[in-house]
PDB file of C-alpha atoms in Angstrom:
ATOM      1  CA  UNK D   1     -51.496   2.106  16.795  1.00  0.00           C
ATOM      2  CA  UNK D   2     -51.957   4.921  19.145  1.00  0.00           C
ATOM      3  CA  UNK D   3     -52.246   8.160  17.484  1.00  0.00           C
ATOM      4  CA  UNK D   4     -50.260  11.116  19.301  1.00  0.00           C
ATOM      5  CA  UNK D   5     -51.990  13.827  21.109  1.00  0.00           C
ATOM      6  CA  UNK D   6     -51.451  17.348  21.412  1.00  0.00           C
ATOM      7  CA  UNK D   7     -51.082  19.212  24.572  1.00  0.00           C
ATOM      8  CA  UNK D   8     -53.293  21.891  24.681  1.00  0.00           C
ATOM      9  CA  UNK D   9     -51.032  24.873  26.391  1.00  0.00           C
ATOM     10  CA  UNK D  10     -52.750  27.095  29.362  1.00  0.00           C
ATOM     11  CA  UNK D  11     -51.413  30.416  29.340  1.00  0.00           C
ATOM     12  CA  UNK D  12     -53.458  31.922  32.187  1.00  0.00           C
ATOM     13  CA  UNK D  13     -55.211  29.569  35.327  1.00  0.00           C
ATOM     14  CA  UNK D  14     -57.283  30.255  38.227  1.00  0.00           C
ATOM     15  CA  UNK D  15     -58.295  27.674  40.491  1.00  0.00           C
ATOM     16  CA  UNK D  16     -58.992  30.068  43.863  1.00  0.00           C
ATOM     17  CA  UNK D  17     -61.747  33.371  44.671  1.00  0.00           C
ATOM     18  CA  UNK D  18     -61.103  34.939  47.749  1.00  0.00           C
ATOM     19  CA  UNK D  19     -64.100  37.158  47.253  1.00  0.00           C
ATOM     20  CA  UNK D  20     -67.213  37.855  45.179  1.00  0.00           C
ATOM     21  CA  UNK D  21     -69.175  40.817  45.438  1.00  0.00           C
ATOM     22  CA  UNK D  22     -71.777  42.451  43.554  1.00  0.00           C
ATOM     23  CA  UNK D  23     -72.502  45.858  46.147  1.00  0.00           C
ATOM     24  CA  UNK D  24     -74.709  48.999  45.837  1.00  0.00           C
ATOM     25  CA  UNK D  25     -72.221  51.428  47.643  1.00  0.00           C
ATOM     26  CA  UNK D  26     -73.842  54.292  49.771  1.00  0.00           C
ATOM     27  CA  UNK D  27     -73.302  58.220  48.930  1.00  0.00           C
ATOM     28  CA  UNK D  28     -70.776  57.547  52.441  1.00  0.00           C
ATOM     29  CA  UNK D  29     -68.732  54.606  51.153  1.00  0.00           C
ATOM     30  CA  UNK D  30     -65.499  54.518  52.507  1.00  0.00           C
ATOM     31  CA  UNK D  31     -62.529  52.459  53.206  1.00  0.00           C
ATOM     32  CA  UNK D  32     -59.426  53.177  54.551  1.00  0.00           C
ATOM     33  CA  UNK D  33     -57.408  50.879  52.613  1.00  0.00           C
ATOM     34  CA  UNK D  34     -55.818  47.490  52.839  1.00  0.00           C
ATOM     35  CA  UNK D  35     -53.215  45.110  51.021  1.00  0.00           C
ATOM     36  CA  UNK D  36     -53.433  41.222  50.372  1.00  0.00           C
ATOM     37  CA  UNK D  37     -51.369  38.403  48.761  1.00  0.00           C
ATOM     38  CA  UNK D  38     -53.799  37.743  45.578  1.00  0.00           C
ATOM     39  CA  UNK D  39     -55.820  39.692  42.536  1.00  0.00           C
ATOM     40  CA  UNK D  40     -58.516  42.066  42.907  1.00  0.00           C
ATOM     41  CA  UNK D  41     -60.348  44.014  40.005  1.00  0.00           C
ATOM     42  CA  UNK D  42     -63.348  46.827  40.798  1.00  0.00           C
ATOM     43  CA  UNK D  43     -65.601  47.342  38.199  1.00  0.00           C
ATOM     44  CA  UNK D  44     -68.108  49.733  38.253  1.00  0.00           C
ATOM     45  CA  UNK D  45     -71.801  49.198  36.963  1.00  0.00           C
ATOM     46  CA  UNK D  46     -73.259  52.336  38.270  1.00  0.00           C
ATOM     47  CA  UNK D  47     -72.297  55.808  39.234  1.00  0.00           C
ATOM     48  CA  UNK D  48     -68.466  57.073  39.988  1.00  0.00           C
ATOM     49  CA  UNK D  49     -66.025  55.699  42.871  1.00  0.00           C
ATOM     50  CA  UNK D  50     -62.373  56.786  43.744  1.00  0.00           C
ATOM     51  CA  UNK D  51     -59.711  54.414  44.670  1.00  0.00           C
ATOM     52  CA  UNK D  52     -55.916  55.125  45.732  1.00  0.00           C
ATOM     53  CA  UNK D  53     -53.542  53.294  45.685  1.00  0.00           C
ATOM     54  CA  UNK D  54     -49.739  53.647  46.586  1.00  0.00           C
ATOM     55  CA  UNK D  55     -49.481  54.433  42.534  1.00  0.00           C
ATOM     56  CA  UNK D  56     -52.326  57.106  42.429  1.00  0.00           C
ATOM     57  CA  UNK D  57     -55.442  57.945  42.911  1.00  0.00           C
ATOM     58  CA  UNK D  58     -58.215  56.977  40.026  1.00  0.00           C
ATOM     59  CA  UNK D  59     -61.739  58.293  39.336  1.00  0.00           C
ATOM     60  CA  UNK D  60     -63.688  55.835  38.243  1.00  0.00           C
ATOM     61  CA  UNK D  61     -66.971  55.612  36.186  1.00  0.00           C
ATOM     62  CA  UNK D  62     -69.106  53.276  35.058  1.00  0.00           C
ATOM     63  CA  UNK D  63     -67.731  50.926  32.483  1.00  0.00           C
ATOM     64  CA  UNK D  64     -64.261  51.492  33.626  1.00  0.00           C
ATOM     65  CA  UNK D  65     -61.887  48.523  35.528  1.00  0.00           C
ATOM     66  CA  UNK D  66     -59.343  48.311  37.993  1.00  0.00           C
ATOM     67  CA  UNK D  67     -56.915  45.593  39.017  1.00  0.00           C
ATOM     68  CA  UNK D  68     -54.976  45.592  42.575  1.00  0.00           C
ATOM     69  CA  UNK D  69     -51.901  43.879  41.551  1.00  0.00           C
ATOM     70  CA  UNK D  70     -51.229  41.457  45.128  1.00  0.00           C
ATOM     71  CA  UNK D  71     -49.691  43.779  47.916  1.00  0.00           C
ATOM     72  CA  UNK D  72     -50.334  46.737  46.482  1.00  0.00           C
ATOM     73  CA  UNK D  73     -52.372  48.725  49.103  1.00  0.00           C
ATOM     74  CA  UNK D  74     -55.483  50.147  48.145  1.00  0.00           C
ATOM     75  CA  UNK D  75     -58.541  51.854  49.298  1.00  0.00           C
ATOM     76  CA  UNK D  76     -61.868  53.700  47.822  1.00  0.00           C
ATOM     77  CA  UNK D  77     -64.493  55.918  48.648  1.00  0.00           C
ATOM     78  CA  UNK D  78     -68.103  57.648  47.297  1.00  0.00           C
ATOM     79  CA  UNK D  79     -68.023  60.922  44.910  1.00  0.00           C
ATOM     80  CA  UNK D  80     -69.712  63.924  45.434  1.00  0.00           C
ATOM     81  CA  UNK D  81     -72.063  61.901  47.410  1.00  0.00           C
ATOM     82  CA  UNK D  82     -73.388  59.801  45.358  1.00  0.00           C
ATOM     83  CA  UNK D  83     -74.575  56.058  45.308  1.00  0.00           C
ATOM     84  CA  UNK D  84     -72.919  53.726  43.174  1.00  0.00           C
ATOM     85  CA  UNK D  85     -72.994  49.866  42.012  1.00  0.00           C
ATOM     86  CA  UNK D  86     -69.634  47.697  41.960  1.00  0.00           C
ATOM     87  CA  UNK D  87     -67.816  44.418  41.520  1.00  0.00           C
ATOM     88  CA  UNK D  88     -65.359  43.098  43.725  1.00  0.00           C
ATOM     89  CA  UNK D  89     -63.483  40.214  42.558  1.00  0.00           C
ATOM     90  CA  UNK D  90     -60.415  38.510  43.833  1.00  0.00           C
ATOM     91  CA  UNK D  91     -58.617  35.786  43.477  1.00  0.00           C
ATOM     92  CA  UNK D  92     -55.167  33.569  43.198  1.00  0.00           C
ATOM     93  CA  UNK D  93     -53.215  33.814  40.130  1.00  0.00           C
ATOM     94  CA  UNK D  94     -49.424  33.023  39.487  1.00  0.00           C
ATOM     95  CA  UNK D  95     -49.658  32.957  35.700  1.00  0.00           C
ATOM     96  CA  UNK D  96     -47.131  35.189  34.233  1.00  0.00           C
ATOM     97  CA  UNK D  97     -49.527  36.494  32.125  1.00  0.00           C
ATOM     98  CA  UNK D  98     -51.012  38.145  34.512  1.00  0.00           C
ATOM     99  CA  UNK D  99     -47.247  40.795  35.049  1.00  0.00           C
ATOM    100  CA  UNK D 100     -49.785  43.065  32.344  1.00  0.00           C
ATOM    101  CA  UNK D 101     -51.825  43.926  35.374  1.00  0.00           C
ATOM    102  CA  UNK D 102     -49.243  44.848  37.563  1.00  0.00           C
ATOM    103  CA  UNK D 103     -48.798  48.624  38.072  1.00  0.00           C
ATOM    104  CA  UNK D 104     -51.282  51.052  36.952  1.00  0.00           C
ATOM    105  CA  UNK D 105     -53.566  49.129  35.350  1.00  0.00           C
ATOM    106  CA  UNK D 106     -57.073  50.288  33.858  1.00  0.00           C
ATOM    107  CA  UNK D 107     -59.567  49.665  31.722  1.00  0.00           C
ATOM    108  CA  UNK D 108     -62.622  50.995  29.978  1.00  0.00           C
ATOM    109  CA  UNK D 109     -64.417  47.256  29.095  1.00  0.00           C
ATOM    110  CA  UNK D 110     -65.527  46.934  25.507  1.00  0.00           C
ATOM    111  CA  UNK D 111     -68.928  45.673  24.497  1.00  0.00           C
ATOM    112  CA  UNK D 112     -67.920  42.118  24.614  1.00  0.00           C
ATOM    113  CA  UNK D 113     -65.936  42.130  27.390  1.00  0.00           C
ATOM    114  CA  UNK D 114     -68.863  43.460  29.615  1.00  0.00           C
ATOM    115  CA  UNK D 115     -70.867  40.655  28.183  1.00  0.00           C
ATOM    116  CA  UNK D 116     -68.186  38.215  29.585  1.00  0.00           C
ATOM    117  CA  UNK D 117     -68.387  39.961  33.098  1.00  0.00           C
ATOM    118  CA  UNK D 118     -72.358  39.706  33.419  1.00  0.00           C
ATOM    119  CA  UNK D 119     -71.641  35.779  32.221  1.00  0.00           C
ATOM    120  CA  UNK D 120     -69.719  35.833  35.401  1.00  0.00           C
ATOM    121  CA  UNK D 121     -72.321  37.528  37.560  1.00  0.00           C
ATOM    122  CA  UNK D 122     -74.589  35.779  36.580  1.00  0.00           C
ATOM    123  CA  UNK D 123     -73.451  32.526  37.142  1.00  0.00           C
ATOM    124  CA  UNK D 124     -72.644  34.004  40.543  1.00  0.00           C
ATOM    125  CA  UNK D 125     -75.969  34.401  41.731  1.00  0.00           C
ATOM    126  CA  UNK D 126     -76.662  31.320  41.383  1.00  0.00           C
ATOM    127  CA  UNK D 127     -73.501  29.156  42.012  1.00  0.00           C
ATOM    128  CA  UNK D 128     -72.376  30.511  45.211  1.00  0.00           C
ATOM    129  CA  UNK D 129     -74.870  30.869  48.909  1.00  0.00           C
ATOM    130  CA  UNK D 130     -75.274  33.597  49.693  1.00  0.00           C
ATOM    131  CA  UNK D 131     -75.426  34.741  46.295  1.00  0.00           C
ATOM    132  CA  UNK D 132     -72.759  37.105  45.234  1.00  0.00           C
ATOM    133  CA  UNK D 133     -75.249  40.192  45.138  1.00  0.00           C
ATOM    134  CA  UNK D 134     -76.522  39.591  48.934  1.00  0.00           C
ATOM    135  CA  UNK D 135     -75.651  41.969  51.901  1.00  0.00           C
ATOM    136  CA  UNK D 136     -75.086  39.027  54.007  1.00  0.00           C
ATOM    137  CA  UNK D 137     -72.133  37.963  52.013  1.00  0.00           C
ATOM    138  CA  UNK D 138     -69.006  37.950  53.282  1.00  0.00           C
ATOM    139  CA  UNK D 139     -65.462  36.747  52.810  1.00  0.00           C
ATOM    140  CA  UNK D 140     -64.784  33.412  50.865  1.00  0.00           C
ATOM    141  CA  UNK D 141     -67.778  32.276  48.184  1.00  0.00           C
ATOM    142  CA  UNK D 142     -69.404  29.062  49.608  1.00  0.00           C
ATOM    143  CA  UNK D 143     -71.240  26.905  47.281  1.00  0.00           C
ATOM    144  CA  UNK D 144     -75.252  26.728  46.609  1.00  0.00           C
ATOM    145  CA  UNK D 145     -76.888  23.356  47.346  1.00  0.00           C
ATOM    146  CA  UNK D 146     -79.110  24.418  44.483  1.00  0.00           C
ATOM    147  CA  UNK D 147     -76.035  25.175  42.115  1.00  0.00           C
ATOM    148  CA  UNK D 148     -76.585  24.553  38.618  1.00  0.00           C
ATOM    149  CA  UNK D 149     -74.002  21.761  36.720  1.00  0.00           C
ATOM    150  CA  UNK D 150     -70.510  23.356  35.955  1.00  0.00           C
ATOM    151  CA  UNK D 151     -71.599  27.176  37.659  1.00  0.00           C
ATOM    152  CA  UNK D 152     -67.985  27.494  39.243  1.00  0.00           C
ATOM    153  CA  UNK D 153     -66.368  25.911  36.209  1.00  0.00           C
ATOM    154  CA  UNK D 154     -68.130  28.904  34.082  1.00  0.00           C
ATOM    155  CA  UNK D 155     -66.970  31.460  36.416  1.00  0.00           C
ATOM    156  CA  UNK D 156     -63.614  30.136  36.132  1.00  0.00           C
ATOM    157  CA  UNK D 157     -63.734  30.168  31.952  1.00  0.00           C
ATOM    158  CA  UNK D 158     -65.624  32.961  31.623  1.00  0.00           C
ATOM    159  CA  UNK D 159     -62.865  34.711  34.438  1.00  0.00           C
ATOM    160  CA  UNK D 160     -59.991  33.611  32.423  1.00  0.00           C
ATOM    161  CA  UNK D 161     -61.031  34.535  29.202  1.00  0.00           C
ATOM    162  CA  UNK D 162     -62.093  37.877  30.148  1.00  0.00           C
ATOM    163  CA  UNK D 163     -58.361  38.401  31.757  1.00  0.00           C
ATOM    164  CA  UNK D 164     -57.359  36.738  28.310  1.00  0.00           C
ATOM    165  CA  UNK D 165     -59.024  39.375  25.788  1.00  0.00           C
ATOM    166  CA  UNK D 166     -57.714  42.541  28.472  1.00  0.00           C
ATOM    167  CA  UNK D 167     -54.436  40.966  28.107  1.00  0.00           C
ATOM    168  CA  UNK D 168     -54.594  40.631  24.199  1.00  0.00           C
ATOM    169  CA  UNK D 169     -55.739  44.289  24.468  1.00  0.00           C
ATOM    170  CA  UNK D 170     -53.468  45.917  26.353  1.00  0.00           C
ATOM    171  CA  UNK D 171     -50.308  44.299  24.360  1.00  0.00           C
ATOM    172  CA  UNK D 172     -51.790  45.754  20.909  1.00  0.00           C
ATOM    173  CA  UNK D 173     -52.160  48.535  22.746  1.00  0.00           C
ATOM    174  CA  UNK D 174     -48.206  49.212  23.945  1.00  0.00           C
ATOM    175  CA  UNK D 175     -47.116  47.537  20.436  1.00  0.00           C
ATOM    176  CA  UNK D 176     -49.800  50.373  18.574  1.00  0.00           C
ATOM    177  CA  UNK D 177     -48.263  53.024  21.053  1.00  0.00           C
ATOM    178  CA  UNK D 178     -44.724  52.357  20.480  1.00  0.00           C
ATOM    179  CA  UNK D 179     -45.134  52.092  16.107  1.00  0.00           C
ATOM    180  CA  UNK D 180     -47.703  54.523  15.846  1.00  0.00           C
ATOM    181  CA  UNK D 181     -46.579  58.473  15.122  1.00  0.00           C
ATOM    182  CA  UNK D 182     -49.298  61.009  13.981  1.00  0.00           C
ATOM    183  CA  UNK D 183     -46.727  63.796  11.961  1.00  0.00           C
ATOM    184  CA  UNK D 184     -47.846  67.321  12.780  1.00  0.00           C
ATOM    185  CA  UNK D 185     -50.546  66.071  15.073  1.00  0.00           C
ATOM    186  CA  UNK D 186     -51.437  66.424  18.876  1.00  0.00           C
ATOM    187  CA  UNK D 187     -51.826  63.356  20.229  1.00  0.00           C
ATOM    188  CA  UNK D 188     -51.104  61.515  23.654  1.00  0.00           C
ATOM    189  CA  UNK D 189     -53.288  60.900  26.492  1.00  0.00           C
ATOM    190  CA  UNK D 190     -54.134  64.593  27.368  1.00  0.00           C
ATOM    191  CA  UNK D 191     -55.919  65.208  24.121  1.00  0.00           C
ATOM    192  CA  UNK D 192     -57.501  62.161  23.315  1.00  0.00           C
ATOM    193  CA  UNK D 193     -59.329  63.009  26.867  1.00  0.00           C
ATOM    194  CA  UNK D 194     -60.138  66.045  25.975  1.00  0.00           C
ATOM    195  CA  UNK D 195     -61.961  65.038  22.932  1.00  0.00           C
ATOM    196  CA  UNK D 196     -63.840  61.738  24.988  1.00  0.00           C
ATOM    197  CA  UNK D 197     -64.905  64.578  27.447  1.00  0.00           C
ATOM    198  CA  UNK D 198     -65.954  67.155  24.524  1.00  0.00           C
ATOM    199  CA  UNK D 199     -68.324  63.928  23.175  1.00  0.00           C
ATOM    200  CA  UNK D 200     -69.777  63.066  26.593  1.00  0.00           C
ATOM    201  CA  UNK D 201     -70.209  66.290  26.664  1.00  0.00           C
ATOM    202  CA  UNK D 202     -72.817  66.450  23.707  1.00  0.00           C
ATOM    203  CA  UNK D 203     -74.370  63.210  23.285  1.00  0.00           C
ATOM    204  CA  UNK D 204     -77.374  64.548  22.289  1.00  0.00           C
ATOM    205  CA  UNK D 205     -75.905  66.307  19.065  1.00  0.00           C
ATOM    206  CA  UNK D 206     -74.963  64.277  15.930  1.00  0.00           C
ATOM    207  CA  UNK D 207     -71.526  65.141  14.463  1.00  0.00           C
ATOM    208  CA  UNK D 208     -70.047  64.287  10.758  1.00  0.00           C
ATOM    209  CA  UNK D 209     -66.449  63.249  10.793  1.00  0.00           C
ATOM    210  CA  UNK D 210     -65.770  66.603   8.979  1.00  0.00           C
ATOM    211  CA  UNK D 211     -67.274  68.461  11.470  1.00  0.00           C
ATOM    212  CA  UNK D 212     -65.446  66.709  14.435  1.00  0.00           C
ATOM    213  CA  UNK D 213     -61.449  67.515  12.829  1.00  0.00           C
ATOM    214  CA  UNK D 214     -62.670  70.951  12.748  1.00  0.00           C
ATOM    215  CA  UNK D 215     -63.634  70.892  16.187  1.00  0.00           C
ATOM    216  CA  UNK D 216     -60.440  69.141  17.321  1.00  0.00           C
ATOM    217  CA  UNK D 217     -58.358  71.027  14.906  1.00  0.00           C
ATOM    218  CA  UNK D 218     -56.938  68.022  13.699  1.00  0.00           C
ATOM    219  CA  UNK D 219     -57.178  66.093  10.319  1.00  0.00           C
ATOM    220  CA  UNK D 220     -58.976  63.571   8.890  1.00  0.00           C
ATOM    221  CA  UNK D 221     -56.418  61.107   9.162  1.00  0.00           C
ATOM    222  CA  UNK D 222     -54.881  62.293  12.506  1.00  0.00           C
ATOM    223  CA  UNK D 223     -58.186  61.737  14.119  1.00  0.00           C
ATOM    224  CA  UNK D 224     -59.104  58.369  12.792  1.00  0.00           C
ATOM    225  CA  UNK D 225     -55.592  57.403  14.099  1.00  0.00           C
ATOM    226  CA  UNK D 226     -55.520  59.027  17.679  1.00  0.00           C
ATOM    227  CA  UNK D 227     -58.827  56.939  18.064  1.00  0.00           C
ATOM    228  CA  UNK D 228     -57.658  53.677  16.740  1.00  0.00           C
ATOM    229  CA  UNK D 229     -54.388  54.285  18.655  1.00  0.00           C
ATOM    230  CA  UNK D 230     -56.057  54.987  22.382  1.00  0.00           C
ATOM    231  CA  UNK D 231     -59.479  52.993  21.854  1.00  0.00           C
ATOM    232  CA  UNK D 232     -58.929  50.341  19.053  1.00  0.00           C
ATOM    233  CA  UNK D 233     -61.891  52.199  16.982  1.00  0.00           C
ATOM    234  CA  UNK D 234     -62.620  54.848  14.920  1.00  0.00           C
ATOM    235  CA  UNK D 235     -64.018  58.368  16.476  1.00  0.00           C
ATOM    236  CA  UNK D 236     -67.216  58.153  15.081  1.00  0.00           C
ATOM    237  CA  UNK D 237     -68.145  55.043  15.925  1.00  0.00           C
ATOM    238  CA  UNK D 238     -66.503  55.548  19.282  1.00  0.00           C
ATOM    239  CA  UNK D 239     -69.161  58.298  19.847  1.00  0.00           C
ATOM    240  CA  UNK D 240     -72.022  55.976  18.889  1.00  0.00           C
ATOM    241  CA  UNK D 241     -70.944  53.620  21.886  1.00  0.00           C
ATOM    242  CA  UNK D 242     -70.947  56.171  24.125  1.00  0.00           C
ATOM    243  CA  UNK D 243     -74.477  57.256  23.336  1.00  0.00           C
ATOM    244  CA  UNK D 244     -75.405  54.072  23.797  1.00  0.00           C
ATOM    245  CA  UNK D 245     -73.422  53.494  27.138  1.00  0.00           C
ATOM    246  CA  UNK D 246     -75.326  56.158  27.849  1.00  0.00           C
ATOM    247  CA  UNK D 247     -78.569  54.875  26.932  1.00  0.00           C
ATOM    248  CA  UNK D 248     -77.935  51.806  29.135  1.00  0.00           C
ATOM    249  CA  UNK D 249     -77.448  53.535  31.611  1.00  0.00           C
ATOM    250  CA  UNK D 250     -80.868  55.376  31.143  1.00  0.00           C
ATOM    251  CA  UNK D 251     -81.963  51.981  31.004  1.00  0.00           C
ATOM    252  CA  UNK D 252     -80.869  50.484  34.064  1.00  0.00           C
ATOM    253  CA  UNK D 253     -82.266  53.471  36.055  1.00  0.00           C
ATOM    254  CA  UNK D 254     -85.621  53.030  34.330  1.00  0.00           C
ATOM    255  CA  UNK D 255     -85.300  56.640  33.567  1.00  0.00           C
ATOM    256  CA  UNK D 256     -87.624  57.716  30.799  1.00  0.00           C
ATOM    257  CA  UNK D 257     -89.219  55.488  27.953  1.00  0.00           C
ATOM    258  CA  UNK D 258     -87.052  54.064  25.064  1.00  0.00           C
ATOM    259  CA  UNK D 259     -88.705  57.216  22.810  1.00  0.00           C
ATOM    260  CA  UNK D 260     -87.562  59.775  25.187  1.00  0.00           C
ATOM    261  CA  UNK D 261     -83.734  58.199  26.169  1.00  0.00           C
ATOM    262  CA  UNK D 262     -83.937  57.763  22.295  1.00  0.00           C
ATOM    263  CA  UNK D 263     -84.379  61.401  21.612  1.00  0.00           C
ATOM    264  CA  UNK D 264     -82.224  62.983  24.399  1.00  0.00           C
ATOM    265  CA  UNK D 265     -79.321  61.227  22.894  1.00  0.00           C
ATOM    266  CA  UNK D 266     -79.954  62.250  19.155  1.00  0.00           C
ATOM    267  CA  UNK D 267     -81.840  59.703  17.489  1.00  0.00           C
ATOM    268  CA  UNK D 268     -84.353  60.386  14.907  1.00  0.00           C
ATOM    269  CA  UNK D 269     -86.361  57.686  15.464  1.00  0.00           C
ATOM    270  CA  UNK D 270     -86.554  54.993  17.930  1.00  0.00           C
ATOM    271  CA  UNK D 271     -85.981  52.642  15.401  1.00  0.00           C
ATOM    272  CA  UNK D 272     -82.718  53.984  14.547  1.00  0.00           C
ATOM    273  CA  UNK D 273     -81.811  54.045  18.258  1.00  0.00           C
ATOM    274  CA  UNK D 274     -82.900  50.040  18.475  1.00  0.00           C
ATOM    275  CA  UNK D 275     -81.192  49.393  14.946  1.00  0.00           C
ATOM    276  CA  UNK D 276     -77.834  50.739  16.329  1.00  0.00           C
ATOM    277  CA  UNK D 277     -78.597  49.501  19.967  1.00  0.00           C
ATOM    278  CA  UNK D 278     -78.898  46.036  18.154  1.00  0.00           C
ATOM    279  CA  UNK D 279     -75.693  46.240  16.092  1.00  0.00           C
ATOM    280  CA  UNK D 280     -73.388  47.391  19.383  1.00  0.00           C
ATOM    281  CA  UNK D 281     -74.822  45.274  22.279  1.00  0.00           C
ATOM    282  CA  UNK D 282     -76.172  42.292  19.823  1.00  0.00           C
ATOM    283  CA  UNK D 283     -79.755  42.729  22.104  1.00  0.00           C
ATOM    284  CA  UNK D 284     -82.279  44.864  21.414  1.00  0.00           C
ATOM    285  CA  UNK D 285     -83.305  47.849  24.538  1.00  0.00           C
ATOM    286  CA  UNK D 286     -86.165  46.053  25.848  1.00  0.00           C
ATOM    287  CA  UNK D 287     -83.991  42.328  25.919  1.00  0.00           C
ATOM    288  CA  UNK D 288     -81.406  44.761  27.593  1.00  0.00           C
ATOM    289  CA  UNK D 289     -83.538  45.841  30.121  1.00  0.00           C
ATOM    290  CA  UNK D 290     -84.154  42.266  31.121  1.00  0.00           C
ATOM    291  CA  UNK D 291     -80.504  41.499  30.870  1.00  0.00           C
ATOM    292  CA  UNK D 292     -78.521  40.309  34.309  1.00  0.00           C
ATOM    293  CA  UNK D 293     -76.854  43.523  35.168  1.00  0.00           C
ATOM    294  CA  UNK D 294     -80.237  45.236  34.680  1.00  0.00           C
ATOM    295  CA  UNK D 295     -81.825  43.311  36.894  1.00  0.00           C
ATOM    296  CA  UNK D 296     -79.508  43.037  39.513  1.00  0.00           C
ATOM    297  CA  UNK D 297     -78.903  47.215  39.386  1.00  0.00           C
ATOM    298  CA  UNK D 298     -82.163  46.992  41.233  1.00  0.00           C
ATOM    299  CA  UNK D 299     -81.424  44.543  44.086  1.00  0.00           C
ATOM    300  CA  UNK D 300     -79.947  45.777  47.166  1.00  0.00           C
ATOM    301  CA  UNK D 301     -76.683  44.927  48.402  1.00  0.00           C
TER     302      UNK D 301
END
């Protein structure tokens, strides 16, 4: 007797790249713009970039991602003339999932959903000849003679599942936005930047939740709220991921010793840093330094 099967459902597919760049961008990087029939995202892994598009223009820092939505033209170029490091991935995608992308559409990757991008660079580099951080790459990936088993298969999992979790995101985000209220209190996009800017800002000072509402003017409850709201955590533990975005950062330049990034950002002790490095990245600093994206921060491209 044959026992019936269930149909596992795909929601989201990608079968096609057009293009797969990891690039250190020059202090002159410039393009004039261009539009295509397909995806492309930019994330940044180093530095600031601005790209326009025919919906805006958007500074862009590291941690932060943007998708092209297909024939949408769009462009970039350096800030203040200054180097930076980028991703540049496109490819096909007629999934309607994917209509959460289209228009302005931006995000600042969480912990694990940078973790899911480096599983995709680094299966890259090795999948794909030349690999995807070389300066002699261009156009179309073509594939590695020396590829591992199921590299392009892992790029196209780990690739869906990262557009999976921003979609999941970004829909508790509008559904949080539209329920949400915060009587008597400030809130909306304006302030909640002004408070991200006051706490990169002052990384190096340590701040009690008390002491932040009276900086912000706001109350205990308000604040926890505009945080969860507009970053799906709370503000104090939103500041302790930016010191240690920070500290990566510090990390991936190789500037200063664990001790000393340690102490400009705050930390008593260096084993507090690693203790709460530990808890937010799941690797300790010095397995971070040897991470994927560390390593390939310091490759040419």
């Amino acid at each position: 007797m044959m026992r019936p099967r269930y149909v596992l459902k795909e929601e989201l597919t990608i079968h096609k790249l057009v293009t797969f760049y990891y690039r250190e961008m020059s202090k002159h990087f410039y393009t004039g713009g261009e539009k295509h029939d397909f995806w492309e995202f930019i994330y940044v892994d180093k530095g600031e970039v601005e790209f326009f598009t025919d919906l805006g223009t958007y500074h862009l820092r590291q941690g932060d991602i943007l998708f092209f939505m297909p024939n949408l033209f769009h462009g970039g170029r350096a800030l203040n003339k200054t180097t930076s490091s980028i991703i540049i991935l496109s490819f096909e995608c007629e999934s309607a999932g994917m209509s959460v992308f289209e228009g302005e559409c931006r995000f600042r990757l969480q912990e694990d959903e940078y973790r899911i991008l480096s599983f995709i660079v680094q299966e890259g580099l090795q999948a794909f000849d030349p690999p995807v951080n070389s300066p002699n790459i261009s156009g179309c990936p073509h594939e590695s003679d020396d590829a591992m088993f199921g590299g392009e298969q892992l790029i196209r999992n780990y690739l869906e599942i990262l557009l999976i979790r921003l979609i999941r995101r970004r829909k508790a985000e509008r559904n949080a936005n539209g329920t949400a209220a915060l009587a008597g209190e400030k809130q909306g996009d304006e302030s909640i930047a002004k408070m991200i800017g006051y706490l990169q800002s002052h990384l190096d000072r340590n701040f009690t939740l008390d002491q932040l509402c009276d900086i912000f003017a706001i109350s205990r409850t308000g604040l926890k709220m505009i945080f969860k709201v507009h970053t799906g955590i709370g503000a104090m533990e939103y500041f302790n991921r930016l010191k240690i975005d920070r500290a990566k950062q510090l990390i991936r330049e190789e500037n200063g010793n664990f001790s000393a990034i340690a102490e400009s950002l705050g930390y008593s002790s260096i084993h507090h840093f690693s203790k709460q490095f530990k808890r937010i990245t799941n690797m300790t600093p010095s397995e971070y330094a040897r991470s994927i994206l560390a390593r390939t921060r310091r490759i040419g491209g």
